[in-house]
XYZ file of C-alpha atoms in Angstrom:
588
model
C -12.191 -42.962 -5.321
C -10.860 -41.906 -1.620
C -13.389 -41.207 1.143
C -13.050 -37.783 0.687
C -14.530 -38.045 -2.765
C -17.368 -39.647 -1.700
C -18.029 -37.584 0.803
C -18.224 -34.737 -1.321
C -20.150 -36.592 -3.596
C -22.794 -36.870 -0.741
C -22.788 -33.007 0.026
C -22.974 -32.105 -3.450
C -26.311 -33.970 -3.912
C -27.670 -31.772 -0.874
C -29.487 -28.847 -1.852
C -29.521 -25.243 0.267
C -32.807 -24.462 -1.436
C -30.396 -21.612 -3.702
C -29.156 -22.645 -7.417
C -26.678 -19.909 -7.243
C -25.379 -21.215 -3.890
C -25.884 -24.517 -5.119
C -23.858 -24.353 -8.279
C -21.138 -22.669 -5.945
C -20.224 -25.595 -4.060
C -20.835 -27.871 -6.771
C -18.141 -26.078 -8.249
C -16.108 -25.807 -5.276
C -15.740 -29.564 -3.892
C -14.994 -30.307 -7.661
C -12.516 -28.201 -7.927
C -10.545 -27.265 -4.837
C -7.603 -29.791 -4.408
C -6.819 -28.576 -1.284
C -8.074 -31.071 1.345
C -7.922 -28.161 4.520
C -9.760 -25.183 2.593
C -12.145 -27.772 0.527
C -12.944 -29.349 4.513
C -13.703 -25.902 5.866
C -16.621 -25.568 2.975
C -17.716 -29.434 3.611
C -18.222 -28.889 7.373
C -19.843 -25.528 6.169
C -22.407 -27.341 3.817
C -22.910 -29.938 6.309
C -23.946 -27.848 9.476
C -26.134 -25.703 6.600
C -24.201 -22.279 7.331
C -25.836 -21.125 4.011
C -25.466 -17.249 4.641
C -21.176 -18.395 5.283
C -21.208 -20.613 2.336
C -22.961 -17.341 0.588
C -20.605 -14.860 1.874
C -17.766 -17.125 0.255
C -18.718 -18.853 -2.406
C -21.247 -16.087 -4.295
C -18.658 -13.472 -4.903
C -15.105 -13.009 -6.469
C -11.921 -11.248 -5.414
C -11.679 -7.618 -7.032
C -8.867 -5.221 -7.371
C -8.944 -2.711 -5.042
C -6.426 0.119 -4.520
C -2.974 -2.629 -5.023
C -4.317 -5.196 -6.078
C -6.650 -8.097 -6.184
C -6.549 -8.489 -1.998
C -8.405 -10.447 0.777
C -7.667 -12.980 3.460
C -6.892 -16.316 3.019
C -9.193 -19.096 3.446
C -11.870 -21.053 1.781
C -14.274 -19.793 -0.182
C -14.157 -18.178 -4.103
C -13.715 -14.025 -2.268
C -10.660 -15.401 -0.592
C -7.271 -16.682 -1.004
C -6.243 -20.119 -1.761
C -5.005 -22.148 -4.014
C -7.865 -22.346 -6.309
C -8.711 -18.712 -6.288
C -4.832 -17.903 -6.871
C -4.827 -20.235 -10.452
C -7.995 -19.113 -11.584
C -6.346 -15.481 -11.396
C -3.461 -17.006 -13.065
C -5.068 -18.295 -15.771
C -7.205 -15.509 -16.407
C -3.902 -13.099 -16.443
C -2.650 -15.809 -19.035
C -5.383 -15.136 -21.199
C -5.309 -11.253 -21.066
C -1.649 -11.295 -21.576
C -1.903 -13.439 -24.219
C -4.326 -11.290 -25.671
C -2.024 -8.135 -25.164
C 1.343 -9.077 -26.204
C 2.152 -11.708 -29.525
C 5.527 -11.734 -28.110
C 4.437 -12.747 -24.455
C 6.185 -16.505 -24.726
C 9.188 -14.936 -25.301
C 8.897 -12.546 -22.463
C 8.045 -14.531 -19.897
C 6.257 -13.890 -16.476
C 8.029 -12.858 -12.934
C 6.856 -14.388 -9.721
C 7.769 -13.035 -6.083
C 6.109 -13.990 -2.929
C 6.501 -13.185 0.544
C 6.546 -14.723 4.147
C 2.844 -14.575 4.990
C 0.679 -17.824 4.916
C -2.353 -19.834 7.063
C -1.891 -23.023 8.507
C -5.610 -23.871 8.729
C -5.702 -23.605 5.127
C -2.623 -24.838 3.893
C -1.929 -21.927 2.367
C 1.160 -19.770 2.036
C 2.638 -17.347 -0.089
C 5.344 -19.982 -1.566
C 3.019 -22.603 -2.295
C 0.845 -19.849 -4.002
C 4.047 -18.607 -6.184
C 4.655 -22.276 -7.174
C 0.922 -23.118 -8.017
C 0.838 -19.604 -10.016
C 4.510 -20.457 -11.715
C 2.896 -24.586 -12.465
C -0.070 -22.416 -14.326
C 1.840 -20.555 -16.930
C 4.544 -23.275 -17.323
C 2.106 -25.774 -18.509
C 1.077 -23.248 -20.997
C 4.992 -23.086 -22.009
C 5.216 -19.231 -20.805
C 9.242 -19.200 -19.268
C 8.596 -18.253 -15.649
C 10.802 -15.848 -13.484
C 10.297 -17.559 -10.296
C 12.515 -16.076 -6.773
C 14.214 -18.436 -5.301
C 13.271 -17.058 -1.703
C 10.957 -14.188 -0.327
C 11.506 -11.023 -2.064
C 10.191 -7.036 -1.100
C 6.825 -6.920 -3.257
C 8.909 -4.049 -4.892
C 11.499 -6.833 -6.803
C 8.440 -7.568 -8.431
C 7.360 -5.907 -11.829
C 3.474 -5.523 -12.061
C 2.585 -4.556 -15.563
C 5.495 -4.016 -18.502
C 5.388 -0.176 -17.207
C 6.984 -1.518 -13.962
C 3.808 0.126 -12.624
C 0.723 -1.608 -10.674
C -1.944 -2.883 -12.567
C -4.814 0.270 -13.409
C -8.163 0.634 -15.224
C -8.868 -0.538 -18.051
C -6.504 -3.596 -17.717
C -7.782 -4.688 -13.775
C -11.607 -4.583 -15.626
C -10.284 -6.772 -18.711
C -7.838 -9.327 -15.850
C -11.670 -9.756 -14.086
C -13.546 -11.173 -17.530
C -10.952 -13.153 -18.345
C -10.865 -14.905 -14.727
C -14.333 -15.299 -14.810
C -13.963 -16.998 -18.343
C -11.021 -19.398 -16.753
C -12.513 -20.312 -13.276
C -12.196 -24.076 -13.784
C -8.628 -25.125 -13.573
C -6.432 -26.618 -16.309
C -4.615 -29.621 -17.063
C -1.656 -29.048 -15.220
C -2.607 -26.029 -13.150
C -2.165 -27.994 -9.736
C 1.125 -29.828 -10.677
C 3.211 -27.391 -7.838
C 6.203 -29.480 -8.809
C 6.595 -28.281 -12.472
C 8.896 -25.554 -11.320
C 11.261 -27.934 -10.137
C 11.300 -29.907 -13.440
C 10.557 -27.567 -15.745
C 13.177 -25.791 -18.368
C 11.328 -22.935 -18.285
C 12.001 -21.870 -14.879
C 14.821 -19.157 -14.009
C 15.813 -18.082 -10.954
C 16.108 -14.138 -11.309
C 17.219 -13.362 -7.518
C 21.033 -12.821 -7.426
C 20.773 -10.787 -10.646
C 17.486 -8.651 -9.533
C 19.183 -8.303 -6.008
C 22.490 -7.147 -7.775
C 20.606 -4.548 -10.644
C 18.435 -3.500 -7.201
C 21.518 -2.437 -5.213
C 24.043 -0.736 -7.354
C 20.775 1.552 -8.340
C 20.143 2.580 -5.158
C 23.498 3.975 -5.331
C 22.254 6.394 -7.851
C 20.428 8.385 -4.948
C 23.564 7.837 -2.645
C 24.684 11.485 -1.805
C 27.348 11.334 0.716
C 28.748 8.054 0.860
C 31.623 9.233 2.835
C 30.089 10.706 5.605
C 28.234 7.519 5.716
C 31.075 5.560 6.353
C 32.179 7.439 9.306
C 29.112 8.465 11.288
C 28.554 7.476 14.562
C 24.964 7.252 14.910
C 23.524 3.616 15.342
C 20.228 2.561 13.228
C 17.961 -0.167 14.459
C 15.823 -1.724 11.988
C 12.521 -4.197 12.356
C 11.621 -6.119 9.440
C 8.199 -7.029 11.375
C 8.716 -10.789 10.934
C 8.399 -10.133 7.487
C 11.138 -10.176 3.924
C 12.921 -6.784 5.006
C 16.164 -7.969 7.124
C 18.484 -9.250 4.210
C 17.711 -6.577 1.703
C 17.736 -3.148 4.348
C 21.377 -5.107 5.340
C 22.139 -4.859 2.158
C 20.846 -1.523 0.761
C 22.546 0.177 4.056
C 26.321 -1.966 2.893
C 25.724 0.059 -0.740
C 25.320 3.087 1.308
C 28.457 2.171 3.251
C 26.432 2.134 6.461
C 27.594 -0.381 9.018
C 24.575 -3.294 9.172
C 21.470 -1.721 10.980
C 21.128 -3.540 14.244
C 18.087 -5.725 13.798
C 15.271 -6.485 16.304
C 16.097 -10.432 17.073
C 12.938 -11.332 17.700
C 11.076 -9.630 14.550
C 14.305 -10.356 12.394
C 12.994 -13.737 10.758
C 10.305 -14.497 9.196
C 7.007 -15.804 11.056
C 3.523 -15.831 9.484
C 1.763 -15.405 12.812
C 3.694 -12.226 13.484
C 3.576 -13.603 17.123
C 5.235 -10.765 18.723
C 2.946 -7.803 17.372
C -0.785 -7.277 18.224
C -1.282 -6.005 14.314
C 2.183 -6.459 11.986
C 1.714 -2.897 10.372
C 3.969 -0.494 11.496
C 1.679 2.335 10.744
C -0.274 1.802 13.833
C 3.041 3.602 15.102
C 4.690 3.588 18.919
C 2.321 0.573 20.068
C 3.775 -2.115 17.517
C 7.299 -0.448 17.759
C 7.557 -1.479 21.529
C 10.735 -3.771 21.165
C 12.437 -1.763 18.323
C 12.365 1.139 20.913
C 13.830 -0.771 23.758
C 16.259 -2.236 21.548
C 17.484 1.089 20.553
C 17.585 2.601 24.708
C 19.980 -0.294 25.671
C 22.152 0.532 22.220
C 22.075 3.906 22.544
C 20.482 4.036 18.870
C 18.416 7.058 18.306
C 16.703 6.594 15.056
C 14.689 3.539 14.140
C 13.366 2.163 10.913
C 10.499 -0.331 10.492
C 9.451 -2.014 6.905
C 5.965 -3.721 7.050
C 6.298 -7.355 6.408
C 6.544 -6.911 2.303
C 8.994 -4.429 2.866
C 7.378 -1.229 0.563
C 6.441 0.678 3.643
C 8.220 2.496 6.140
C 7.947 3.922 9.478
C 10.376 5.405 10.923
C 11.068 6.986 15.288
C 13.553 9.544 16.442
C 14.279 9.660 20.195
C 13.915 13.354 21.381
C 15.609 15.548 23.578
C 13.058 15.112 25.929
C 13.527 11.400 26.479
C 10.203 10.601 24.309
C 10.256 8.896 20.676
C 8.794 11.099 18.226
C 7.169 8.653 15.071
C 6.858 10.543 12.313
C 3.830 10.037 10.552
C 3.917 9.493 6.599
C 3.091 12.653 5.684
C 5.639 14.440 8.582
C 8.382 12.092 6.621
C 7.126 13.113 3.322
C 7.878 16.645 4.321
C 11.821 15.524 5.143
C 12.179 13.099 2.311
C 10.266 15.826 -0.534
C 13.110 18.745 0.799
C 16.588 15.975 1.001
C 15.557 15.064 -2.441
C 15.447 18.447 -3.935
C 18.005 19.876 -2.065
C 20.429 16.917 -3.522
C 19.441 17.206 -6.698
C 20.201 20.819 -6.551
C 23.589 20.233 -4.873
C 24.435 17.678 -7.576
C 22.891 18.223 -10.811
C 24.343 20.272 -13.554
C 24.266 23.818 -14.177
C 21.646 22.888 -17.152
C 19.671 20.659 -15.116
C 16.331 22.774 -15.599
C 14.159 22.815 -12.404
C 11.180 23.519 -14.819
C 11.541 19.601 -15.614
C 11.808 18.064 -12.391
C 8.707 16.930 -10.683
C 7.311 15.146 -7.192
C 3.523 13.951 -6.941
C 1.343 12.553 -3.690
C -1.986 11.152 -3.575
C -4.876 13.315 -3.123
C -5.555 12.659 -0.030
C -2.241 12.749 1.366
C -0.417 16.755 2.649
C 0.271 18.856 0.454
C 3.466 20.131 1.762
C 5.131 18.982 -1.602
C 3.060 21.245 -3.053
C 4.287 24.069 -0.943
C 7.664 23.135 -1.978
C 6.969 23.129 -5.455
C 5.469 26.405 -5.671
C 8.656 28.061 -3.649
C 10.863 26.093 -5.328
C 9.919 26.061 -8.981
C 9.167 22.546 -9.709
C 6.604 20.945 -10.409
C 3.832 18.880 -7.992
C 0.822 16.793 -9.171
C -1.679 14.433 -7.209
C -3.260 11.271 -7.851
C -6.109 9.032 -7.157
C -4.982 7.477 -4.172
C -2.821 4.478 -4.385
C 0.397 3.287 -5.889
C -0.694 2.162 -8.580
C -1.291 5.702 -10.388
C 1.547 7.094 -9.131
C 3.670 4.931 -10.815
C 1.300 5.203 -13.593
C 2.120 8.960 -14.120
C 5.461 8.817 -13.228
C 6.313 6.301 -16.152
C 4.369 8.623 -18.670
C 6.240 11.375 -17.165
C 9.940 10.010 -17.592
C 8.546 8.633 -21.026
C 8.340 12.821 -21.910
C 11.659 13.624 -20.413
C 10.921 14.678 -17.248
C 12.860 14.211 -13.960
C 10.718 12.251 -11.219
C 12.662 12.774 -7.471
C 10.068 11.930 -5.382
C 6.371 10.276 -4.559
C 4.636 9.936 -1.713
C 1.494 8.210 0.057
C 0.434 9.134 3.512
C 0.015 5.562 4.376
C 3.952 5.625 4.898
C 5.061 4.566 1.342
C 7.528 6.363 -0.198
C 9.133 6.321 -3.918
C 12.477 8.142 -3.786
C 14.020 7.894 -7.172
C 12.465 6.164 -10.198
C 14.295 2.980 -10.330
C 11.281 1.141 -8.867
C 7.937 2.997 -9.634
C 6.428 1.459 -6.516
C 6.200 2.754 -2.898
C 10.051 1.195 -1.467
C 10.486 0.634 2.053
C 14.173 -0.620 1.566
C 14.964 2.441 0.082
C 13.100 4.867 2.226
C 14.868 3.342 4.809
C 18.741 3.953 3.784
C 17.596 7.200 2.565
C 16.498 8.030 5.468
C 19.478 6.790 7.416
C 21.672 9.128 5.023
C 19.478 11.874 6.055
C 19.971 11.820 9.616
C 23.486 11.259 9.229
C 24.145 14.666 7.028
C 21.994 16.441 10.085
C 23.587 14.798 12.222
C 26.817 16.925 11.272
C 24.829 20.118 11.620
C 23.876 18.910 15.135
C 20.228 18.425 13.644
C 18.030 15.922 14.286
C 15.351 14.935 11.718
C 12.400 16.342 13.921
C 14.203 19.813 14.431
C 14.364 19.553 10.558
C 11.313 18.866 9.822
C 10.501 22.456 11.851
C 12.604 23.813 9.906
C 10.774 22.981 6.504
C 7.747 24.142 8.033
C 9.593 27.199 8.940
C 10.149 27.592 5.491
C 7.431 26.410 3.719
C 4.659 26.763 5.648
C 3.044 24.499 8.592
C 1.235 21.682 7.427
C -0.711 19.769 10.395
C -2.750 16.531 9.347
C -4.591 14.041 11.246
C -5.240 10.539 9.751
C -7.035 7.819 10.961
C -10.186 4.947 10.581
C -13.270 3.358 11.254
C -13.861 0.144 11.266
C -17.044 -1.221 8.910
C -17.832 -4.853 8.822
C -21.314 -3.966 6.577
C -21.206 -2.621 3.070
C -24.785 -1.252 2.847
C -23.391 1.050 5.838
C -20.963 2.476 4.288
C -23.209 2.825 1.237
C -25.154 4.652 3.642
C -23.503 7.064 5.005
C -22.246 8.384 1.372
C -25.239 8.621 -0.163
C -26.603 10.508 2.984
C -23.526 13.318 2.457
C -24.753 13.197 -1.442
C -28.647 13.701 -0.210
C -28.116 16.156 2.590
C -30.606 18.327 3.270
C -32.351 17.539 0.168
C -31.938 15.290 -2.823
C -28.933 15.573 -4.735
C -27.457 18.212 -2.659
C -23.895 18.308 -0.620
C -23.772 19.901 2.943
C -23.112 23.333 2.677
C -21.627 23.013 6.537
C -20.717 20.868 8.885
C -21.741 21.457 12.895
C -20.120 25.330 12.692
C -17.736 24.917 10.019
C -18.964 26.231 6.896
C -18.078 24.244 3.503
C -16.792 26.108 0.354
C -15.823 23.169 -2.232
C -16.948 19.580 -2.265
C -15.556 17.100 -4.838
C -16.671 13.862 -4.766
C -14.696 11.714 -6.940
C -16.711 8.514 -7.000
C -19.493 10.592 -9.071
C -16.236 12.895 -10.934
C -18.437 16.077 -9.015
C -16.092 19.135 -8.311
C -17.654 22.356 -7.157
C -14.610 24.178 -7.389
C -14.674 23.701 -11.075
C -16.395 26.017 -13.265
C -17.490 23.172 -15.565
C -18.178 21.220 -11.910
C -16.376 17.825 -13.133
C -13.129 16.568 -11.176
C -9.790 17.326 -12.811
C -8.945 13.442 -11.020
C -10.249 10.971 -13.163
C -13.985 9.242 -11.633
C -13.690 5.898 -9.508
C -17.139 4.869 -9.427
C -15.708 1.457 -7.873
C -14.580 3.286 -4.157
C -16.377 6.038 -2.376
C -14.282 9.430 -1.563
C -15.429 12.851 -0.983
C -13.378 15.292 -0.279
C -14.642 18.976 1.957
C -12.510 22.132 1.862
C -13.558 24.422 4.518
C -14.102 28.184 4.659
C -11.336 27.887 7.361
C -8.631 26.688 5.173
C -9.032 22.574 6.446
C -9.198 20.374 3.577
C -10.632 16.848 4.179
C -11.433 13.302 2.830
C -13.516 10.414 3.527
C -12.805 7.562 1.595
C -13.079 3.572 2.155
C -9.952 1.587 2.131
C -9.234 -0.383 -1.296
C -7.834 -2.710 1.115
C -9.340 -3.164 4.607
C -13.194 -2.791 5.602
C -12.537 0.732 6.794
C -13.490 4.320 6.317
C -10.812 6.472 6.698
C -10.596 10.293 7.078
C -7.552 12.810 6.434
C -7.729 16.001 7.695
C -4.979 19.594 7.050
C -4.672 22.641 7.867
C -1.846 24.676 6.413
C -0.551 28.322 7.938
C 2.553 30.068 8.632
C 4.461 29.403 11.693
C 3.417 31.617 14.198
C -0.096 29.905 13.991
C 1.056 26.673 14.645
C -1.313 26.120 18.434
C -4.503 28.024 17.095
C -3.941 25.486 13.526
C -3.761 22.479 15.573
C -6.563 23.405 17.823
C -9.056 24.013 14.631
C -8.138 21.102 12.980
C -9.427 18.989 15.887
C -12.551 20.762 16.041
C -13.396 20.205 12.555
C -12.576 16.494 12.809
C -15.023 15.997 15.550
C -17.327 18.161 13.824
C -16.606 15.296 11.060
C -17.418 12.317 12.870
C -20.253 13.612 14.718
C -21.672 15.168 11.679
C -20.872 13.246 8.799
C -19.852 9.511 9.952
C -22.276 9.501 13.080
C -20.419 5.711 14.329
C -23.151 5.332 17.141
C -25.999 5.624 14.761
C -23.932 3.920 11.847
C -21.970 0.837 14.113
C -18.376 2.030 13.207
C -15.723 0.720 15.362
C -13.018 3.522 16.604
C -9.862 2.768 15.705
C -8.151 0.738 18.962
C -5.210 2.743 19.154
């Protein structure tokens, strides 16, 4: 028995005065074969941090809108290498369960670039720890060879993210599985084991001569002179944008050298998401002055997002936010599948959806148009959902959108693709280009045609649950019990649908046409003034975010953005109140 053992030995016979809390680091320092994360709750248990050891050890990680997500670290809410097999092995039981055949089909395994020194913990380590799990169960293991865009990876056998009822089921069978297996911490299996292949040079190849399907004008890509810069965030992106703009016949986007390789840290970015917009897209936009490059692309460090900055005439750089870029990719798509479809090709069977909370500009499309739109809960997950049962009924999928800049162009991955996106959007600028457009003059010109639509998205920050709690069940107790506001400051209200409880007051049987989601809180206000907007907490982050539109023809444009403001504040002051209720504005 090493020191360590003993010493845990020791701790484990000290009490915190809790069973529950007790049993939880019992079960811990028996467990956890890490020796950083399984230190971090010794010195915790030593220096009696019982409401830390609570906060860790006395709940589980949950699926929220992609996924089951959290930080790394110690502690059973976390991730680590103990939390990542037990997950494993309770997936291994609920796939077992679903499918006779699932020996014979196997189980893929991706990872990324991200990891924790403190904690010994990366995303490699994780993917060989999750591959050692199933292997010593003799399931044959699709393991990638190196860091791969989260879309390579296939989520359920609907290519789709994981949705209700099988995330529920996944959760009772980890619970049922939490201590680990013979065999479950042998990382080295995958290098022994028969069972392992290596699917990257034939995903990589299957990936890239698809993408060709929503090539348009290959040609024109092959002579154009504008230059792309691309930052992959320190993240999985380079490689695969390189080689999704060659099978465009794009010369290589000039990367950003000092965000081109992976780095965990992200050392050269205050926050490695590229929606925060111009702030973290400093170097990409210098980068592009001295190359005289006026379009940039940025893929967050998975690589299924995109962001995406046009210099302007004016000298300033214009990033489009997801919804603006929505709005361009929803009318290229349609306008090339009307350009090269067949005669037959039947508009009536062609379709684009969005989340509910993001524009609804497709929408406006649609109904000029003649296709059809539909919205979602939000997140991936139940777009790609709908869009497999759609192409399952013979319908044409060209587009899906979320405004959290992920975008699904095609239906070769049913997953928000920022690899994609990005080539697409390359292709795009290049065809304006020849008209002596630019993508923002385009984008004016959808409105134009469509009608404006003028959104405002952003966050709060919320460290404390019962807050949050708080300020929902005050908008669902107004000025009386059970009762929605009927205004907010001078805006009056005309619909509220609150899709945590499935309420809808616009519907005459007052149930939401979007399925309930008791597990997240989202309400959604639709103004006598036209504004439609949603509060909602992130599946993802401790945040409340709000979305705001206002949609109008043209000449309206100053008046539209002007209103849409005021109701915001009216919003915040009204419905959030962050002085009374602690939320932290958004830093930038």
């Amino acid at each position: 028995m090493g020191d360590g053992d003993v010493n845990s030995n020791r701790l484990l016979a000290r009490s915190t005065g809790d069973a529950q809390l007790d049993r939880a680091v019992g079960q811990w320092l028996s467990w956890d074969k890490n020796p950083k994360t399984k230190e971090q709750i010794e010195n915790l248990v030593r220096n009696g941090m019982n409401k830390e050891l609570r906060d860790r050890l006395c709940c589980r990680l949950t699926f929220g809108t992609a996924g089951l997500r959290s930080a790394m670290g110690a502690g059973f809410c976390y991730i680590n290498d103990l939390t990542v097999i037990q997950s494993t092995q309770g997936m291994y039981k609920y796939l077992e369960r679903c499918f006779s055949d699932f020996r014979q089909r196997g189980f893929v395994v991706g990872y990324d670039t991200r990891g924790q020194v403190t904690s010994s913990c990366s995303s490699k380590r994780l993917a060989k720890l999750t591959a050692a799990v199933l292997l010593a169960k003799g399931v044959p293991v699709y393991l990638f060879s190196k860091y791969v865009p989260t879309p390579f990876v296939v989520y359920w056998e609907n290519g789709a993210q994981i949705t209700s009822p099988h995330d529920k089921e996944i959760l009772k069978c980890i619970e049922e599985c939490v201590e680990p297996w013979n065999g479950s911490w042998n990382e080295n299996l995958v290098d022994t084991s028969p069972l392992t292949q290596d699917p990257l040079e034939e995903i990589s190849k299957i990936y890239m001569e698809d993408l060709k399907k929503i090539c348009y004008h290959r040609e024109l890509n092959t002579k154009t002179n504008l230059k792309f810069i691309h930052t992959s965030f320190h993240g999985v992106g380079h490689d695969y944008v390189q080689l999704a703009f060659k099978a465009f016949g794009f010369k290589p986007p000039i990367p950003v050298p000092e965000q081109k390789d992976p780095d965990p840290d992200f050392s050269t970015v205050k926050c490695p998401n590229p929606e925060e917009g111009e702030c973290v897209l400093e170097l990409s936009l210098r980068l592009a002055e001295k190359e005289s490059a006026r379009v940039v692309v940025a893929t967050d460090p998975d690589a299924d997002r995109l962001a995406v900055a046009e210099l302007q005439e004016n000298g300033r750089w214009k990033v489009f936010t997801g919804n603006e870029l929505a709005a361009l990719f929803g009318w290229w798509m349609f306008r090339s599948w009307k350009a090269n479809g067949s005669k037959e090709a039947d508009v009536k069977n062609v379709y684009m959806l969005a989340t509910t909370v993001s524009s609804k500009i497709l929408k406006a499309i649609a109904l000029k148009e003649g296709f059809h739109f539909e919205e979602t809960l939000p997140g991936f997950k139940w777009i790609g959902s709908r869009v497999k049962d759609l192409l399952d009924n013979g319908k044409e999928v060209l587009f899906a959108f979320e405004e959290s800049i992920g975008f699904m162009c095609g239906t070769s991955v049913l997953d928000k693709d920022g690899v994609s996106a990005a080539v697409v959007i390359a292709e795009m600028a290049s065809y304006l280009e020849t008209k002596n457009l630019t993508l923002a003059q385009q984008l004016t010109e959808i409105y134009e045609m469509y009608g404006y639509h003028i959104s405002k998205t952003s966050y709060f920050l919320c460290y404390e649950p019962p807050t949050i709690k708080r300020v929902f069940e005050k908008l669902r107790n107004f000025d009386s019990p059970k009762s929605y506001p009927k205004s907010c400051g001078a805006y009056g209200i005309l619909h509220v649908r609150d899709v945590t409880t499935g309420y809808d007051s616009s519907q005459l049987n007052k149930k939401s046409v979007l399925p309930a989601s008791k597990n997240s809180q989202m309400i959604t206000f639709t103004f006598q003034n036209g504004c439609v907007a949603t509060l909602r907490t992130s599946g993802t982050e401790p945040k409340i975010k709000y979305y705001a539109e206002m949609c109008a023809r043209p000449d309206d444009k100053t008046f539209l953005e002007e209103q849409l403001q005021k109701v915001i504040e009216a919003l915040i002051e009204n419905f959030l109140e962050p002085r009374k209720n602690g939320l932290i504005w958004r830093s930038v």
